[in-house]
Structure formats: C-alpha cells, structure tokens
Coordinates of C-alpha atoms and ligand atoms in Angstrom, one line a residue:
M533 CA 0.2 -0.1 -0.1
F534 CA 1.2 3.6 -0.6
K535 CA -0.3 7.1 -0.4
A536 CA -1.6 8.9 -3.1
L537 CA -3.5 12.1 -4.1
V538 CA -6.7 10.4 -5.6
I539 CA -8.6 12.4 -8.0
E540 CA -12.2 10.5 -8.7
K541 CA -15.2 11.1 -10.9
D542 CA -18.4 9.4 -10.7
D543 CA -21.9 9.6 -10.1
A544 CA -21.1 11.3 -6.4
G545 CA -19.2 13.8 -8.1
Y546 CA -15.7 15.3 -8.7
R547 CA -13.4 14.8 -5.7
A548 CA -9.9 14.8 -4.7
A549 CA -8.4 13.1 -1.4
V550 CA -5.4 11.7 0.1
K551 CA -5.8 8.0 0.4
S552 CA -4.0 4.5 0.7
V553 CA -4.0 2.6 -2.4
D554 CA -3.0 -0.6 -3.5
D555 CA 0.3 -1.3 -5.8
G556 CA -2.1 -2.7 -8.2
A557 CA -3.6 1.0 -8.4
L558 CA -0.3 1.8 -10.6
P559 CA -0.8 1.8 -14.3
V560 CA 0.3 -1.3 -16.4
V561 CA 3.2 0.3 -18.5
D562 CA 5.2 -2.3 -20.9
G563 CA 8.9 -1.7 -20.5
G564 CA 8.2 1.0 -17.9
V565 CA 9.9 2.3 -15.0
T566 CA 8.8 2.4 -11.1
V567 CA 9.9 5.1 -9.1
D568 CA 9.7 5.6 -5.2
I569 CA 8.9 9.3 -5.1
A570 CA 10.7 11.5 -3.0
Y571 CA 9.4 14.9 -3.8
S572 CA 6.4 16.5 -6.2
T573 CA 5.1 19.7 -6.3
V574 CA 2.1 22.1 -6.4
N575 CA 1.7 24.0 -10.0
Y576 CA -0.8 25.7 -11.5
K577 CA -2.0 22.7 -13.3
D578 CA -2.3 20.9 -10.2
G579 CA -4.6 23.2 -8.8
L580 CA -7.0 22.8 -11.7
A581 CA -6.5 18.9 -11.4
I582 CA -7.3 18.9 -7.5
T583 CA -10.2 21.6 -7.7
G584 CA -11.6 20.1 -11.0
K585 CA -11.8 23.7 -12.3
S586 CA -10.9 23.0 -15.8
P587 CA -10.8 19.2 -17.2
V588 CA -7.0 18.6 -17.0
V589 CA -7.7 15.2 -15.6
R590 CA -9.4 13.0 -18.1
K591 CA -8.9 9.6 -16.8
F592 CA -10.2 8.4 -13.5
P593 CA -9.3 7.3 -10.8
L594 CA -6.0 9.0 -10.9
H595 CA -3.2 10.3 -9.1
A596 CA -2.3 13.9 -9.3
G597 CA 0.6 15.5 -9.9
I598 CA 2.4 16.6 -13.0
D599 CA 6.0 16.2 -11.8
F600 CA 8.2 14.4 -9.2
A601 CA 11.4 13.3 -8.4
G602 CA 12.5 9.7 -6.8
T603 CA 14.6 6.7 -7.0
V604 CA 14.2 4.0 -9.6
S605 CA 12.7 1.0 -7.8
A606 CA 12.3 -1.6 -10.9
S607 CA 12.9 -1.1 -14.4
D608 CA 12.3 -3.1 -17.6
D609 CA 14.3 -0.4 -19.4
P610 CA 18.2 -0.6 -19.4
R611 CA 18.5 3.4 -19.2
H612 CA 17.1 3.6 -15.8
K613 CA 18.2 1.2 -13.0
P614 CA 17.1 0.5 -9.5
G615 CA 18.9 3.2 -7.6
D616 CA 18.9 5.8 -10.2
L617 CA 17.6 9.3 -9.5
V618 CA 15.2 10.7 -11.8
L619 CA 13.2 13.4 -12.3
L620 CA 9.8 13.9 -14.6
N621 CA 7.6 16.8 -15.9
G622 CA 4.5 16.5 -17.8
F623 CA 4.1 14.1 -20.6
G624 CA 0.5 14.0 -19.7
V625 CA 1.2 12.7 -15.8
G626 CA -1.1 13.9 -13.6
E627 CA -3.5 14.2 -16.5
T628 CA -3.8 11.3 -18.4
H629 CA -1.3 8.9 -16.2
S630 CA -1.0 8.8 -12.6
G631 CA 1.5 11.1 -11.5
G632 CA 3.5 12.5 -8.9
L633 CA 1.4 13.6 -5.9
A634 CA 1.9 9.8 -4.5
Q635 CA 4.5 7.8 -3.2
K636 CA 5.1 5.5 -6.2
A637 CA 4.7 6.1 -9.7
R638 CA 5.2 3.7 -12.9
V639 CA 6.0 5.6 -16.1
K640 CA 7.2 5.4 -19.3
A641 CA 11.1 5.3 -19.6
D642 CA 11.3 7.6 -22.2
W643 CA 9.7 10.5 -19.8
L644 CA 12.4 10.3 -17.3
L645 CA 15.4 12.5 -17.1
P646 CA 18.4 11.8 -14.8
L647 CA 18.4 13.9 -11.8
P648 CA 21.3 17.1 -12.9
H649 CA 24.5 17.0 -11.2
G650 CA 24.3 19.7 -8.6
L651 CA 20.8 19.3 -7.5
S652 CA 19.1 17.3 -4.9
L653 CA 15.7 15.4 -5.2
K654 CA 14.1 18.3 -3.2
Q655 CA 15.9 21.1 -5.0
A656 CA 14.9 19.6 -8.3
M657 CA 11.1 19.5 -7.5
A658 CA 11.4 23.0 -5.6
I659 CA 12.1 23.9 -9.3
G660 CA 9.5 21.5 -10.8
T661 CA 7.5 22.3 -13.9
A662 CA 7.1 25.9 -13.1
G663 CA 10.6 26.6 -13.0
Y664 CA 11.7 24.4 -15.8
T665 CA 9.3 26.3 -17.6
A666 CA 10.7 29.7 -16.6
M667 CA 14.2 28.3 -17.8
L668 CA 12.3 27.6 -21.7
C669 CA 11.0 31.2 -21.5
V670 CA 14.8 32.3 -20.7
L671 CA 16.3 30.2 -23.0
A672 CA 13.6 31.5 -25.8
L673 CA 14.8 35.3 -24.7
E674 CA 18.5 34.3 -24.9
R675 CA 18.1 32.4 -28.7
H676 CA 16.4 35.5 -29.9
G677 CA 19.2 37.6 -28.6
V678 CA 18.0 39.4 -25.3
A679 CA 21.3 39.7 -23.7
P680 CA 22.1 41.4 -20.4
G681 CA 22.5 44.7 -20.4
S682 CA 20.2 45.2 -23.5
G683 CA 17.4 46.5 -21.6
D684 CA 14.7 45.8 -19.0
V685 CA 12.9 42.4 -18.9
L686 CA 9.3 42.2 -17.8
V687 CA 8.2 39.6 -15.7
T688 CA 4.4 39.2 -15.0
G689 CA 2.9 37.0 -12.4
A690 CA 5.9 37.7 -10.4
S691 CA 4.9 36.3 -7.2
G692 CA 4.0 32.7 -8.7
G693 CA 5.8 30.0 -9.6
V694 CA 7.0 30.3 -13.0
G695 CA 7.3 34.4 -12.3
S696 CA 9.6 34.0 -9.1
V697 CA 12.2 31.5 -10.7
A698 CA 12.3 33.8 -13.7
I699 CA 13.3 36.9 -12.1
T700 CA 15.9 34.7 -10.2
L701 CA 17.6 33.5 -13.3
L702 CA 17.1 36.6 -15.1
A703 CA 18.7 38.7 -12.4
R704 CA 21.5 36.1 -11.8
M705 CA 22.2 36.4 -15.6
G706 CA 22.6 40.0 -15.5
H707 CA 19.1 41.4 -16.6
R708 CA 17.6 44.3 -15.3
V709 CA 14.4 42.7 -14.1
V710 CA 11.0 44.3 -13.6
A711 CA 8.2 42.1 -11.7
S712 CA 4.6 42.7 -12.4
T713 CA 2.6 41.5 -9.5
G714 CA -1.0 42.1 -8.1
R715 CA 0.8 41.8 -4.9
M716 CA 2.4 44.8 -3.8
A717 CA 3.1 43.8 -0.5
E718 CA 5.3 41.2 -1.7
A719 CA 7.8 43.7 -3.4
D720 CA 10.5 43.3 -0.8
F721 CA 10.4 39.4 -1.7
L722 CA 10.4 40.2 -5.4
K723 CA 13.5 42.3 -4.8
G724 CA 15.4 39.9 -2.8
L725 CA 15.1 37.3 -5.9
G726 CA 16.8 39.9 -7.8
A727 CA 14.1 42.4 -9.0
A728 CA 15.6 45.8 -9.7
E729 CA 12.0 47.2 -10.2
V730 CA 8.5 46.2 -9.0
I731 CA 5.5 47.3 -10.8
D732 CA 1.5 47.1 -10.0
R733 CA 0.0 44.4 -12.4
A734 CA -3.0 46.8 -12.8
E735 CA -0.6 48.6 -15.3
L736 CA -0.8 45.7 -17.8
A737 CA -4.1 44.3 -16.8
A738 CA -6.7 46.3 -18.4
P739 CA -7.6 46.6 -22.1
G740 CA -4.9 48.7 -23.8
K741 CA -4.0 50.4 -27.2
P742 CA -2.1 48.6 -29.6
L743 CA 0.9 50.3 -29.2
G744 CA 2.4 51.8 -26.4
K745 CA 5.8 53.4 -25.2
E746 CA 8.8 51.1 -25.9
R747 CA 9.9 49.3 -22.7
W748 CA 10.8 45.8 -22.4
A749 CA 13.8 44.3 -24.4
G750 CA 12.0 41.1 -23.5
V751 CA 9.3 39.4 -21.3
V752 CA 8.4 36.4 -19.4
D753 CA 4.4 36.1 -19.6
S754 CA 2.9 33.3 -17.4
V755 CA -0.5 35.4 -17.4
G756 CA -1.9 35.8 -20.8
S757 CA -5.0 37.9 -21.8
H758 CA -4.7 41.9 -21.7
T759 CA -1.4 41.7 -19.6
L760 CA 0.1 39.7 -22.5
A761 CA -1.2 41.8 -25.3
N762 CA 0.0 45.0 -23.2
A763 CA 3.4 43.2 -22.8
C764 CA 3.6 43.0 -26.5
A765 CA 2.3 46.5 -27.2
T766 CA 5.5 47.8 -24.8
T767 CA 8.0 45.7 -26.1
R768 CA 11.0 47.5 -27.9
Y769 CA 11.7 47.1 -31.4
G770 CA 12.8 43.8 -32.3
G771 CA 12.2 42.5 -28.6
A772 CA 10.6 39.4 -27.9
V773 CA 8.1 37.7 -25.5
A774 CA 7.9 34.2 -24.3
A775 CA 4.3 33.5 -23.5
C776 CA 3.9 30.2 -21.2
G777 CA 0.7 30.9 -19.1
L778 CA -3.1 31.9 -18.8
A779 CA -3.6 32.8 -15.0
Q780 CA -5.3 36.1 -16.2
G781 CA -7.2 34.0 -19.2
M782 CA -6.5 32.5 -22.0
D783 CA -7.6 35.1 -24.5
L784 CA -5.4 37.2 -26.2
P785 CA -6.9 40.8 -27.0
G786 CA -4.1 42.6 -28.8
S787 CA -3.4 43.6 -32.5
V788 CA -0.7 42.7 -35.0
A789 CA 0.8 46.2 -34.5
P790 CA 3.6 45.3 -32.4
F791 CA 4.5 42.4 -34.9
I792 CA 4.1 44.8 -37.9
L793 CA 5.4 47.9 -36.9
R794 CA 8.0 46.9 -34.4
G795 CA 9.2 43.3 -35.6
I796 CA 8.6 41.8 -32.1
T797 CA 8.2 38.0 -31.5
L798 CA 5.9 36.2 -29.8
Y799 CA 7.5 32.6 -28.5
G800 CA 5.0 30.2 -27.2
I801 CA 6.5 28.1 -24.5
D802 CA 5.3 24.6 -23.8
S803 CA 6.7 22.3 -20.8
V804 CA 4.5 19.2 -21.5
M805 CA 5.5 17.7 -24.9
A806 CA 9.0 19.5 -25.1
P807 CA 11.5 17.4 -26.9
M808 CA 14.2 15.6 -24.3
A809 CA 17.0 17.9 -25.9
R810 CA 15.3 20.8 -24.9
R811 CA 14.5 19.7 -21.5
A812 CA 17.9 18.3 -21.1
E813 CA 19.3 21.7 -21.7
A814 CA 16.7 23.5 -19.5
W815 CA 17.5 21.2 -16.4
G816 CA 21.3 21.5 -17.2
R817 CA 21.1 25.3 -17.1
L818 CA 19.1 25.3 -13.8
A819 CA 21.8 23.2 -12.2
S820 CA 24.3 25.2 -13.3
D821 CA 22.4 29.0 -13.2
L822 CA 20.1 29.1 -10.6
D823 CA 20.8 30.7 -7.3
L824 CA 20.0 27.8 -4.9
A825 CA 19.9 30.3 -1.9
R826 CA 17.2 32.2 -3.7
L827 CA 15.4 29.0 -4.8
D828 CA 15.3 28.1 -1.0
A829 CA 13.9 31.4 0.0
L830 CA 11.1 31.0 -2.4
T831 CA 10.0 27.6 -1.7
T832 CA 7.8 26.2 0.7
E833 CA 7.5 22.5 1.8
V834 CA 4.3 20.6 2.4
G835 CA 2.8 17.3 2.7
L836 CA 0.0 15.5 0.7
E837 CA -2.4 17.0 2.7
G838 CA -0.9 20.4 2.5
A839 CA -0.8 19.8 -1.5
L840 CA -4.6 19.3 -1.4
A841 CA -5.4 22.3 0.7
A842 CA -2.9 24.0 -1.7
G843 CA -5.0 23.4 -5.0
P844 CA -7.8 26.3 -4.4
E845 CA -5.1 28.5 -3.1
I846 CA -2.7 28.3 -6.3
L847 CA -5.9 29.0 -8.5
A848 CA -6.8 32.3 -6.1
G849 CA -3.3 33.6 -6.7
R850 CA -2.3 33.0 -3.1
V851 CA 0.8 30.9 -3.5
R852 CA 4.0 32.8 -3.1
G853 CA 6.9 31.4 -5.0
R854 CA 6.8 27.4 -5.2
L855 CA 5.5 24.4 -3.1
V856 CA 7.4 21.6 -2.7
V857 CA 5.7 18.3 -1.7
D858 CA 7.4 15.9 0.5
V859 CA 5.4 12.9 -0.4
N860 CA 6.4 10.6 2.5
R861 CA 6.0 13.3 5.4
Ligands
NDP42 P1 1.5 30.3 -10.0 O1 -0.1 30.4 -9.3 O2 2.4 30.1 -9.2 O3 1.8 31.9 -10.6 C1 0.7 32.8 -11.4 C2 0.8 34.4 -11.0 O4 0.0 34.8 -11.5 C3 0.1 34.2 -9.6 O5 1.0 34.1 -8.4 C4 -0.3 35.9 -9.7 O6 1.1 36.7 -9.7 C5 -0.7 36.3 -11.1 N1 -2.0 36.0 -11.4 C6 -2.8 35.0 -10.7 N2 -4.2 35.5 -10.9 C7 -3.8 36.7 -11.9 C8 -4.8 37.7 -12.8 N3 -6.1 36.9 -12.8 N4 -4.6 38.4 -13.4 C9 -3.2 38.8 -13.7 N5 -2.2 37.8 -12.8 C10 -2.7 36.7 -12.1 O7 1.3 29.5 -11.1 P2 2.3 29.0 -12.1 O8 3.6 29.8 -11.7 O9 2.5 27.4 -11.6 O10 1.6 28.7 -13.5 C11 1.7 30.0 -14.1 C12 1.0 29.9 -15.3 O11 1.9 29.4 -16.2 C13 -0.3 29.1 -15.4 O12 -1.4 29.7 -16.2 C14 0.3 27.8 -15.6 O13 -0.7 27.0 -16.2 C15 1.2 28.1 -16.8 N6 2.2 27.2 -16.9 C16 2.3 26.7 -18.4 C17 3.4 25.7 -18.6 C18 3.5 25.5 -20.1 O14 4.1 24.4 -20.3 N7 3.1 26.2 -20.7 C19 3.9 25.0 -17.6 C20 3.8 25.9 -16.4 C21 2.8 26.7 -16.1 P3 1.0 38.0 -8.7 O15 0.5 37.8 -7.6 O16 2.6 38.3 -8.4 O17 0.4 39.2 -9.7

C-alpha cells in the first residue's frame, strides 16, 4: 500500500483526497519504470486538477501531480536502473496517467530524465515544472538575442512559481528585471529574488492600446489575456516575448501592430511535450545557473494533505513562489 492524492469522478461527483492505495493501482506500462517518489510539487495545473476547475484530468481514478523526483525501484528498461535518481515533468502525467502526488509512480522510460548533477531531489522539485518552464522562457529570450544589458526584462505573475524562478534566473544572468505583481506587499520578496523594480499588475491588466511606449527588451509572461497583449504592445523594436501561461485568461485581445510595426516576436512555450534535448538543456542550465539560496527563499514545503489544501489557493493567486511536496511526510 502507498499514499496518493487520488482524483475521482463518478455519479457522486468530482473529488480529490489523500488515500492509501494498493500497488495494483499503478498503471500497467510495458517496458516501464517504477519510481519511489521523494518529492513532487503543486503547480497551477495541479490546482486545476485538484479542484476540477478545468478538465485537465481525463482518466479516473488518477493520482494527481504533473511532476516528481525520486529513486528508480524497478525497471524494464536498460536506461534506468534501480537506485538511479530521476525526475519527470509533463507528458500527460497527472492528466491522463497517474502522477507525482503519490509515494510511487509507474511511467514510460522515455519520460524520465536523470537528476541533473548539482541538484538534490528536493531542489529539483522546488524548481518543478514551473521553474523548468521559466527556464524554457529564458532560453527562448536568450536564443532571440535578448542579452544582459540590452534593456529591461518584464516578468509577469511575478510572485507565482514561473515568475519567481524567472526573476531569479534573469537577475543572476545580469538582466535588469521588472516584476509585475498584484501583490505589492511582496515587493521586498521580489527584490530579494533580484527584481530591480516592482510594478503593480494593474498597469498591464486592463484593455490597452495597440502600441504603447517601448519599454521591454524581453518579457516572460505567465498571465496571458490583456497582460500579454499589453506586454507585446510595450515591447521594444525587435524584442521578444515568451508566453507560457494563462493565470489572467486564455484570450489574447491584442493587435498585429507590435509585430508588423516593431518586428517583435512572440514565442509560445510548452513544457509538457517539449523534446528531450530541450528538457535536458533547460535542466542542465537550471543546475548550473540557478541561485540555490534564492530557490530556497522562494520555496515552502508541504505534505500530501498540504498539497490538497493548496489546490484552490494556487488558483486564487495566493501561493507565493513554489510549493514542494514531501510525499512521505
Ligand atoms: P502560480 O499560481 O504560482 O503563479 C501565477 C501568478 O499569476 C500568480 O501568483 C499571480 O502573481 C498571477 N495572477 C494570478 N491571477 C491573476 C490574474 N487574474 N491576473 C493577473 N495575474 C494573475 O502558477 P504557476 O507559476 O505554476 O503557473 C503560471 C501559469 O503558467 C499558469 O497559467 C500555468 O498554467 C502556466 N504554465 C504553463 C506551462 C506550459 O507548459 N506552458 C508550464 C507551467 C505553468 P502576482 O500575485 O504576482 O500577480
């Protein structure tokens, strides 16, 4: 038996609870790998899964959790041996395949990455999918040529998981980071992560003009909707915006003006099905570039019951930084 945060949906309705389940509850995966999980996390998508607010879970019953780090306990694939330390993000885990908010998982060997050198299992999940996605955004800006010293970089949803890790990464690389937040009371926290300036998200959240004053060399946006449209409208000539989230909304109510008059580029960032080479690059850079003292400062640890309680909190924008889940606590 092991503990898992189980999502169920039947005639009695949609519900989530921490339960003891039998090993037989693990999915059958030919050529798969069984992992004793040490840590998972609570991401925005986990909040959607736990509350059922959006139909991210499409198979029932299912163990929630879109990411995990742990130790291989059994393997039918030569790439992963018992005792190996591994991590997983996405690939539908926690959506259509039982996931990381559990003490055990059985997954496809192709989905696992070795734990990067320099990171503990806990640090890997303090980063989690949100932090890995922040790095995918930063890499998109870097590839575009947004170099430190080339101008201000805006990070929206700054106090959240993606935002707080993005600030930490960009500041360490030498960028001047402007953090946009709805929680101005967290300004000192955001400056402690490396933000040079903190602005109220109200500046960006309302319907805006097709073009505004040119402000940003680059943008990491986890918010979408008017915020993303306004970020594009205020990006400097030739600049780039990396869009990964929808905390404000899934819409994009902007115009083509920033694209055809200022030549800006909008990069879409997906972490779930990102190819392995891109994942390995992002995790390698997280291991080498992330300030682990600052990661510690933005991380709070909870157990599986705490993860359950955090579901509605993260959707309400009340979680600061990252929540790492010790599934054995
Ligand atoms: P968090 O909840 O930790 O962070 C989101 C932040 O957005 C909040 O902390 C808040 O920051 C801000 N926010 C919340 N509601 C609103 C609103 N109504 N209007 C404007 N800003 C708002 O979530 P994550 O960091 O885990 O994820 C952020 C987004 O990125 C989510 O939409 C998630 O689905 C997406 N995502 C996408 C991935 C991909 O593969 N594309 C992977 C990972 C995440 P503040 O209080 O500072 O304003």
